[in-house]
Amino acid sequence: MLFDAPFHRPATRLRAGVAHVPGFLTLQEQAALVAQARDIARSVAGTPVAMARPVVGAGRMSVYTLSLGRFWAANPYRYVTSVGGVDAAPVPPEWTDLAHRALQAAAEVAGELAPWADGGFRPEAVLVNYYRPDATMGLHVDANEVSGAPVVSLSIGDEALFRIGHTESRTRPWNDVTLMSGDLLVFGGEARRAYHGVPAVRPATAPSGCGLREGRLNITLRQVDA
């Protein structure tokens, strides 16, 4: 990005159960996560669980998705452990530790998340989504998990506009927040089944040293079972 000079962005409780922690990941951590995700993607390339643009009811998504732990399948939407006899790549153990640290940080901002800050969270499914500079994600609900555990979301690369609404429909009111490289966002509690999405990525905003020249990598960690 043009100006990499740091500026203060305080951690914020966007609404009940939604915490935004700017700069949660250091540049070194971001680059390491990108490198690890690339290695995993290469290891499953050409298999039924390869990173790809999923086909959903509205057509093919603009986002590339890599599933770890459990494979996120569409039509119907569900999690499966394998596709065509090929298991989804396992979740790296250090990503579990990272999720626990993330929930502790989020609970300091949004007290509703405190019950999940004790280390009991199990990231059984991880979605690694790559957004090209022109990619978007429509408003949707993460409803395939039986567990009511929060979703832990990490952003790397280009900035994105994240939008979270309510649980009834895709209509207003919304909360919009800019997610920059290294930011953490966690949503749980009464916001766990809220509609959310990414209306826009802001090209050429990735900081040097994050591991990505362009686009955005979003890593979301989820507990599937209760």
PDB file of C-alpha atoms in Angstrom:
ATOM      1  CA  MET A   1       0.000   0.000   0.000  1.00  0.00           C
ATOM      2  CA  LEU A   2       1.117   3.590  -0.511  1.00  0.00           C
ATOM      3  CA  PHE A   3       1.428   4.587   3.138  1.00  0.00           C
ATOM      4  CA  ASP A   4       2.446   1.917   5.642  1.00  0.00           C
ATOM      5  CA  ALA A   5       2.830   4.272   8.609  1.00  0.00           C
ATOM      6  CA  PRO A   6       0.972   2.798  11.608  1.00  0.00           C
ATOM      7  CA  PHE A   7      -2.003   4.537  13.172  1.00  0.00           C
ATOM      8  CA  HIS A   8      -3.996   3.664  16.240  1.00  0.00           C
ATOM      9  CA  ARG A   9      -7.163   1.629  15.772  1.00  0.00           C
ATOM     10  CA  PRO A  10      -8.633   0.557  19.107  1.00  0.00           C
ATOM     11  CA  ALA A  11     -10.204  -2.837  19.669  1.00  0.00           C
ATOM     12  CA  THR A  12     -13.964  -2.466  19.378  1.00  0.00           C
ATOM     13  CA  ARG A  13     -17.138  -4.276  20.407  1.00  0.00           C
ATOM     14  CA  LEU A  14     -19.149  -3.695  17.242  1.00  0.00           C
ATOM     15  CA  ARG A  15     -22.276  -5.065  18.874  1.00  0.00           C
ATOM     16  CA  ALA A  16     -23.166  -7.813  21.354  1.00  0.00           C
ATOM     17  CA  GLY A  17     -20.954 -10.822  20.616  1.00  0.00           C
ATOM     18  CA  VAL A  18     -18.876  -9.165  17.873  1.00  0.00           C
ATOM     19  CA  ALA A  19     -15.272  -8.149  18.583  1.00  0.00           C
ATOM     20  CA  HIS A  20     -12.837  -6.431  16.214  1.00  0.00           C
ATOM     21  CA  VAL A  21      -9.183  -6.546  17.293  1.00  0.00           C
ATOM     22  CA  PRO A  22      -7.004  -4.594  14.828  1.00  0.00           C
ATOM     23  CA  GLY A  23      -3.410  -5.694  14.319  1.00  0.00           C
ATOM     24  CA  PHE A  24      -3.857  -8.988  16.148  1.00  0.00           C
ATOM     25  CA  LEU A  25      -1.335 -10.721  13.868  1.00  0.00           C
ATOM     26  CA  THR A  26       2.188  -9.406  13.362  1.00  0.00           C
ATOM     27  CA  LEU A  27       3.538  -9.180   9.817  1.00  0.00           C
ATOM     28  CA  GLN A  28       5.719 -12.197  10.540  1.00  0.00           C
ATOM     29  CA  GLU A  29       2.713 -14.205  11.695  1.00  0.00           C
ATOM     30  CA  GLN A  30       0.755 -13.156   8.630  1.00  0.00           C
ATOM     31  CA  ALA A  31       3.525 -14.205   6.250  1.00  0.00           C
ATOM     32  CA  ALA A  32       3.906 -17.528   8.060  1.00  0.00           C
ATOM     33  CA  LEU A  33       0.176 -18.265   7.800  1.00  0.00           C
ATOM     34  CA  VAL A  34       0.165 -17.421   4.088  1.00  0.00           C
ATOM     35  CA  ALA A  35       3.156 -19.698   3.463  1.00  0.00           C
ATOM     36  CA  GLN A  36       1.549 -22.511   5.431  1.00  0.00           C
ATOM     37  CA  ALA A  37      -1.754 -22.134   3.587  1.00  0.00           C
ATOM     38  CA  ARG A  38       0.080 -22.217   0.247  1.00  0.00           C
ATOM     39  CA  ASP A  39       1.900 -25.406   1.220  1.00  0.00           C
ATOM     40  CA  ILE A  40      -1.355 -27.080   2.239  1.00  0.00           C
ATOM     41  CA  ALA A  41      -3.081 -25.959  -0.964  1.00  0.00           C
ATOM     42  CA  ARG A  42      -0.238 -27.408  -3.035  1.00  0.00           C
ATOM     43  CA  SER A  43      -0.419 -30.692  -1.116  1.00  0.00           C
ATOM     44  CA  VAL A  44      -4.062 -31.260  -2.130  1.00  0.00           C
ATOM     45  CA  ALA A  45      -3.914 -29.749  -5.626  1.00  0.00           C
ATOM     46  CA  GLY A  46      -5.539 -31.977  -8.230  1.00  0.00           C
ATOM     47  CA  THR A  47      -7.596 -33.870  -5.641  1.00  0.00           C
ATOM     48  CA  PRO A  48     -11.332 -33.628  -4.853  1.00  0.00           C
ATOM     49  CA  VAL A  49     -10.490 -31.440  -1.822  1.00  0.00           C
ATOM     50  CA  ALA A  50      -8.357 -28.960  -3.779  1.00  0.00           C
ATOM     51  CA  MET A  51      -8.726 -25.216  -3.356  1.00  0.00           C
ATOM     52  CA  ALA A  52     -11.453 -24.119  -5.749  1.00  0.00           C
ATOM     53  CA  ARG A  53     -14.331 -21.726  -6.340  1.00  0.00           C
ATOM     54  CA  PRO A  54     -17.379 -23.551  -4.928  1.00  0.00           C
ATOM     55  CA  VAL A  55     -20.584 -23.794  -6.922  1.00  0.00           C
ATOM     56  CA  VAL A  56     -23.565 -22.704  -4.830  1.00  0.00           C
ATOM     57  CA  GLY A  57     -27.223 -22.063  -5.578  1.00  0.00           C
ATOM     58  CA  ALA A  58     -26.509 -18.633  -7.051  1.00  0.00           C
ATOM     59  CA  GLY A  59     -23.673 -19.906  -9.244  1.00  0.00           C
ATOM     60  CA  ARG A  60     -19.923 -20.160  -8.874  1.00  0.00           C
ATOM     61  CA  MET A  61     -18.459 -18.080  -6.053  1.00  0.00           C
ATOM     62  CA  SER A  62     -15.797 -15.471  -6.821  1.00  0.00           C
ATOM     63  CA  VAL A  63     -13.805 -16.623  -3.786  1.00  0.00           C
ATOM     64  CA  TYR A  64     -11.412 -19.587  -3.779  1.00  0.00           C
ATOM     65  CA  THR A  65     -11.923 -21.892  -0.782  1.00  0.00           C
ATOM     66  CA  LEU A  66      -9.642 -24.443   0.871  1.00  0.00           C
ATOM     67  CA  SER A  67     -11.178 -26.633   3.592  1.00  0.00           C
ATOM     68  CA  LEU A  68      -9.135 -28.011   6.484  1.00  0.00           C
ATOM     69  CA  GLY A  69     -10.304 -30.514   9.070  1.00  0.00           C
ATOM     70  CA  ARG A  70     -13.663 -30.963   7.407  1.00  0.00           C
ATOM     71  CA  PHE A  71     -14.613 -30.199   3.833  1.00  0.00           C
ATOM     72  CA  TRP A  72     -17.354 -27.632   3.312  1.00  0.00           C
ATOM     73  CA  ALA A  73     -19.639 -29.043   0.635  1.00  0.00           C
ATOM     74  CA  ALA A  74     -22.516 -27.364  -1.169  1.00  0.00           C
ATOM     75  CA  ASN A  75     -25.794 -28.644  -2.619  1.00  0.00           C
ATOM     76  CA  PRO A  76     -26.735 -29.352   0.115  1.00  0.00           C
ATOM     77  CA  TYR A  77     -24.519 -27.292   2.410  1.00  0.00           C
ATOM     78  CA  ARG A  78     -22.760 -29.517   4.937  1.00  0.00           C
ATOM     79  CA  TYR A  79     -19.399 -30.567   6.337  1.00  0.00           C
ATOM     80  CA  VAL A  80     -17.882 -33.902   5.326  1.00  0.00           C
ATOM     81  CA  THR A  81     -14.609 -35.513   6.352  1.00  0.00           C
ATOM     82  CA  SER A  82     -13.661 -36.689   2.867  1.00  0.00           C
ATOM     83  CA  VAL A  83     -14.570 -36.333  -0.798  1.00  0.00           C
ATOM     84  CA  GLY A  84     -14.059 -39.167  -3.257  1.00  0.00           C
ATOM     85  CA  GLY A  85     -12.069 -41.069  -0.671  1.00  0.00           C
ATOM     86  CA  VAL A  86      -9.692 -38.139  -0.058  1.00  0.00           C
ATOM     87  CA  ASP A  87      -9.628 -36.639   3.436  1.00  0.00           C
ATOM     88  CA  ALA A  88      -9.550 -32.906   3.968  1.00  0.00           C
ATOM     89  CA  ALA A  89      -6.125 -31.692   5.059  1.00  0.00           C
ATOM     90  CA  PRO A  90      -5.783 -31.576   8.859  1.00  0.00           C
ATOM     91  CA  VAL A  91      -5.895 -28.345  10.827  1.00  0.00           C
ATOM     92  CA  PRO A  92      -2.328 -27.436  11.896  1.00  0.00           C
ATOM     93  CA  PRO A  93      -2.008 -27.724  15.702  1.00  0.00           C
ATOM     94  CA  GLU A  94      -0.555 -24.229  15.953  1.00  0.00           C
ATOM     95  CA  TRP A  95      -3.728 -22.858  14.355  1.00  0.00           C
ATOM     96  CA  THR A  96      -5.680 -24.278  17.296  1.00  0.00           C
ATOM     97  CA  ASP A  97      -3.370 -22.420  19.670  1.00  0.00           C
ATOM     98  CA  LEU A  98      -3.860 -19.276  17.592  1.00  0.00           C
ATOM     99  CA  ALA A  99      -7.647 -19.640  17.816  1.00  0.00           C
ATOM    100  CA  HIS A 100      -7.454 -19.903  21.606  1.00  0.00           C
ATOM    101  CA  ARG A 101      -5.313 -16.773  21.786  1.00  0.00           C
ATOM    102  CA  ALA A 102      -7.727 -14.992  19.467  1.00  0.00           C
ATOM    103  CA  LEU A 103     -10.732 -15.823  21.633  1.00  0.00           C
ATOM    104  CA  GLN A 104      -8.959 -14.573  24.731  1.00  0.00           C
ATOM    105  CA  ALA A 105      -8.247 -11.270  22.985  1.00  0.00           C
ATOM    106  CA  ALA A 106     -11.815 -11.028  21.690  1.00  0.00           C
ATOM    107  CA  ALA A 107     -13.320 -11.751  25.110  1.00  0.00           C
ATOM    108  CA  GLU A 108     -11.487  -8.741  26.526  1.00  0.00           C
ATOM    109  CA  VAL A 109     -13.438  -6.600  24.062  1.00  0.00           C
ATOM    110  CA  ALA A 110     -16.825  -8.356  24.011  1.00  0.00           C
ATOM    111  CA  GLY A 111     -17.637  -9.982  27.322  1.00  0.00           C
ATOM    112  CA  GLU A 112     -20.271 -12.198  25.702  1.00  0.00           C
ATOM    113  CA  LEU A 113     -17.393 -14.233  24.228  1.00  0.00           C
ATOM    114  CA  ALA A 114     -15.810 -14.965  27.622  1.00  0.00           C
ATOM    115  CA  PRO A 115     -17.283 -18.499  27.945  1.00  0.00           C
ATOM    116  CA  TRP A 116     -15.164 -19.500  24.934  1.00  0.00           C
ATOM    117  CA  ALA A 117     -11.904 -18.005  26.166  1.00  0.00           C
ATOM    118  CA  ASP A 118     -11.005 -20.925  28.434  1.00  0.00           C
ATOM    119  CA  GLY A 119      -9.196 -23.007  25.803  1.00  0.00           C
ATOM    120  CA  GLY A 120     -12.091 -25.377  25.145  1.00  0.00           C
ATOM    121  CA  PHE A 121     -12.756 -24.177  21.590  1.00  0.00           C
ATOM    122  CA  ARG A 122     -12.106 -26.885  18.981  1.00  0.00           C
ATOM    123  CA  PRO A 123     -11.462 -25.612  15.424  1.00  0.00           C
ATOM    124  CA  GLU A 124     -12.791 -28.710  13.689  1.00  0.00           C
ATOM    125  CA  ALA A 125     -13.282 -26.951  10.354  1.00  0.00           C
ATOM    126  CA  VAL A 126     -11.172 -24.162   8.908  1.00  0.00           C
ATOM    127  CA  LEU A 127     -12.018 -22.330   5.692  1.00  0.00           C
ATOM    128  CA  VAL A 128      -9.153 -20.556   3.959  1.00  0.00           C
ATOM    129  CA  ASN A 129     -10.764 -18.132   1.511  1.00  0.00           C
ATOM    130  CA  TYR A 130      -8.759 -16.220  -1.075  1.00  0.00           C
ATOM    131  CA  TYR A 131     -10.363 -13.065  -2.448  1.00  0.00           C
ATOM    132  CA  ARG A 132      -9.012 -11.664  -5.668  1.00  0.00           C
ATOM    133  CA  PRO A 133      -9.079  -7.846  -5.718  1.00  0.00           C
ATOM    134  CA  ASP A 134     -12.473  -7.930  -7.460  1.00  0.00           C
ATOM    135  CA  ALA A 135     -14.025 -10.711  -5.350  1.00  0.00           C
ATOM    136  CA  THR A 136     -16.958 -10.314  -2.976  1.00  0.00           C
ATOM    137  CA  MET A 137     -18.962 -12.471  -0.580  1.00  0.00           C
ATOM    138  CA  GLY A 138     -22.724 -12.018  -0.376  1.00  0.00           C
ATOM    139  CA  LEU A 139     -24.560 -11.780   2.921  1.00  0.00           C
ATOM    140  CA  HIS A 140     -25.053 -15.266   4.347  1.00  0.00           C
ATOM    141  CA  VAL A 141     -25.419 -17.164   7.617  1.00  0.00           C
ATOM    142  CA  ASP A 142     -22.930 -19.758   8.866  1.00  0.00           C
ATOM    143  CA  ALA A 143     -25.529 -22.341   9.847  1.00  0.00           C
ATOM    144  CA  ASN A 144     -23.867 -25.693   9.116  1.00  0.00           C
ATOM    145  CA  GLU A 145     -22.242 -25.953  12.535  1.00  0.00           C
ATOM    146  CA  VAL A 146     -24.192 -27.663  15.328  1.00  0.00           C
ATOM    147  CA  SER A 147     -22.072 -25.887  17.911  1.00  0.00           C
ATOM    148  CA  GLY A 148     -22.909 -22.369  18.982  1.00  0.00           C
ATOM    149  CA  ALA A 149     -19.215 -21.565  19.374  1.00  0.00           C
ATOM    150  CA  PRO A 150     -18.025 -18.271  17.873  1.00  0.00           C
ATOM    151  CA  VAL A 151     -16.438 -17.951  14.442  1.00  0.00           C
ATOM    152  CA  VAL A 152     -12.825 -16.746  14.547  1.00  0.00           C
ATOM    153  CA  SER A 153     -11.820 -14.765  11.449  1.00  0.00           C
ATOM    154  CA  LEU A 154      -8.310 -13.597  10.504  1.00  0.00           C
ATOM    155  CA  SER A 155      -7.583 -11.228   7.613  1.00  0.00           C
ATOM    156  CA  ILE A 156      -4.343 -10.993   5.622  1.00  0.00           C
ATOM    157  CA  GLY A 157      -3.569  -8.876   2.562  1.00  0.00           C
ATOM    158  CA  ASP A 158      -5.797  -6.258   0.977  1.00  0.00           C
ATOM    159  CA  GLU A 159      -8.311  -4.412   3.126  1.00  0.00           C
ATOM    160  CA  ALA A 160     -11.920  -5.546   2.977  1.00  0.00           C
ATOM    161  CA  LEU A 161     -15.246  -4.049   3.923  1.00  0.00           C
ATOM    162  CA  PHE A 162     -16.934  -6.501   6.297  1.00  0.00           C
ATOM    163  CA  ARG A 163     -20.666  -6.203   6.885  1.00  0.00           C
ATOM    164  CA  ILE A 164     -22.685  -7.913   9.614  1.00  0.00           C
ATOM    165  CA  GLY A 165     -26.430  -7.542   9.973  1.00  0.00           C
ATOM    166  CA  HIS A 166     -29.046  -9.332  12.046  1.00  0.00           C
ATOM    167  CA  THR A 167     -30.417 -12.870  12.199  1.00  0.00           C
ATOM    168  CA  GLU A 168     -33.766 -12.349  10.477  1.00  0.00           C
ATOM    169  CA  SER A 169     -32.842 -11.301   6.931  1.00  0.00           C
ATOM    170  CA  ARG A 170     -30.228  -9.622   4.745  1.00  0.00           C
ATOM    171  CA  THR A 171     -31.819  -6.198   5.222  1.00  0.00           C
ATOM    172  CA  ARG A 172     -30.592  -3.300   7.355  1.00  0.00           C
ATOM    173  CA  PRO A 173     -29.511  -2.447   9.983  1.00  0.00           C
ATOM    174  CA  TRP A 174     -25.881  -3.394   9.326  1.00  0.00           C
ATOM    175  CA  ASN A 175     -22.553  -2.793  11.011  1.00  0.00           C
ATOM    176  CA  ASP A 176     -19.716  -2.106   8.544  1.00  0.00           C
ATOM    177  CA  VAL A 177     -16.043  -2.294   9.486  1.00  0.00           C
ATOM    178  CA  THR A 178     -12.812  -2.164   7.497  1.00  0.00           C
ATOM    179  CA  LEU A 179     -10.687  -5.253   8.078  1.00  0.00           C
ATOM    180  CA  MET A 180      -7.007  -4.624   7.456  1.00  0.00           C
ATOM    181  CA  SER A 181      -4.167  -7.093   7.182  1.00  0.00           C
ATOM    182  CA  GLY A 182      -3.570  -8.723  10.562  1.00  0.00           C
ATOM    183  CA  ASP A 183      -7.010  -7.915  11.965  1.00  0.00           C
ATOM    184  CA  LEU A 184      -9.065 -10.338  14.040  1.00  0.00           C
ATOM    185  CA  LEU A 185     -12.847 -10.441  14.007  1.00  0.00           C
ATOM    186  CA  VAL A 186     -14.872 -12.814  16.183  1.00  0.00           C
ATOM    187  CA  PHE A 187     -18.648 -13.159  16.205  1.00  0.00           C
ATOM    188  CA  GLY A 188     -20.658 -15.309  18.581  1.00  0.00           C
ATOM    189  CA  GLY A 189     -23.454 -15.195  21.120  1.00  0.00           C
ATOM    190  CA  GLU A 190     -26.609 -13.613  19.731  1.00  0.00           C
ATOM    191  CA  ALA A 191     -24.666 -12.601  16.593  1.00  0.00           C
ATOM    192  CA  ARG A 192     -23.489 -16.132  15.791  1.00  0.00           C
ATOM    193  CA  ARG A 193     -26.241 -16.692  13.197  1.00  0.00           C
ATOM    194  CA  ALA A 194     -26.254 -13.137  11.879  1.00  0.00           C
ATOM    195  CA  TYR A 195     -26.066 -12.451   8.152  1.00  0.00           C
ATOM    196  CA  HIS A 196     -22.600 -11.256   7.174  1.00  0.00           C
ATOM    197  CA  GLY A 197     -20.469 -10.813   4.090  1.00  0.00           C
ATOM    198  CA  VAL A 198     -17.764  -8.882   2.263  1.00  0.00           C
ATOM    199  CA  PRO A 199     -19.193  -6.319  -0.203  1.00  0.00           C
ATOM    200  CA  ALA A 200     -15.775  -5.141  -1.389  1.00  0.00           C
ATOM    201  CA  VAL A 201     -12.027  -5.681  -1.324  1.00  0.00           C
ATOM    202  CA  ARG A 202      -9.835  -2.593  -1.611  1.00  0.00           C
ATOM    203  CA  PRO A 203      -7.053  -3.349  -4.114  1.00  0.00           C
ATOM    204  CA  ALA A 204      -3.424  -2.355  -3.575  1.00  0.00           C
ATOM    205  CA  THR A 205      -3.808  -1.974   0.195  1.00  0.00           C
ATOM    206  CA  ALA A 206      -1.859  -5.056   1.337  1.00  0.00           C
ATOM    207  CA  PRO A 207       1.173  -4.117   3.454  1.00  0.00           C
ATOM    208  CA  SER A 208       4.588  -5.221   2.280  1.00  0.00           C
ATOM    209  CA  GLY A 209       5.803  -8.284   4.144  1.00  0.00           C
ATOM    210  CA  CYS A 210       2.390  -9.872   4.775  1.00  0.00           C
ATOM    211  CA  GLY A 211       3.009 -12.683   2.275  1.00  0.00           C
ATOM    212  CA  LEU A 212       0.515 -11.530  -0.376  1.00  0.00           C
ATOM    213  CA  ARG A 213       1.173  -9.154  -3.258  1.00  0.00           C
ATOM    214  CA  GLU A 214      -2.526  -8.708  -3.965  1.00  0.00           C
ATOM    215  CA  GLY A 215      -5.892  -9.979  -2.829  1.00  0.00           C
ATOM    216  CA  ARG A 216      -7.045 -11.037   0.593  1.00  0.00           C
ATOM    217  CA  LEU A 217      -6.685 -14.265   2.552  1.00  0.00           C
ATOM    218  CA  ASN A 218      -9.386 -14.865   5.151  1.00  0.00           C
ATOM    219  CA  ILE A 219      -8.938 -17.746   7.582  1.00  0.00           C
ATOM    220  CA  THR A 220     -12.059 -18.674   9.555  1.00  0.00           C
ATOM    221  CA  LEU A 221     -11.933 -21.260  12.316  1.00  0.00           C
ATOM    222  CA  ARG A 222     -15.123 -22.989  13.427  1.00  0.00           C
ATOM    223  CA  GLN A 223     -16.211 -25.591  15.954  1.00  0.00           C
ATOM    224  CA  VAL A 224     -18.682 -27.873  14.201  1.00  0.00           C
ATOM    225  CA  ASP A 225     -19.886 -30.250  16.905  1.00  0.00           C
ATOM    226  CA  ALA A 226     -21.457 -29.253  20.198  1.00  0.00           C
TER     227      ALA A 226
END
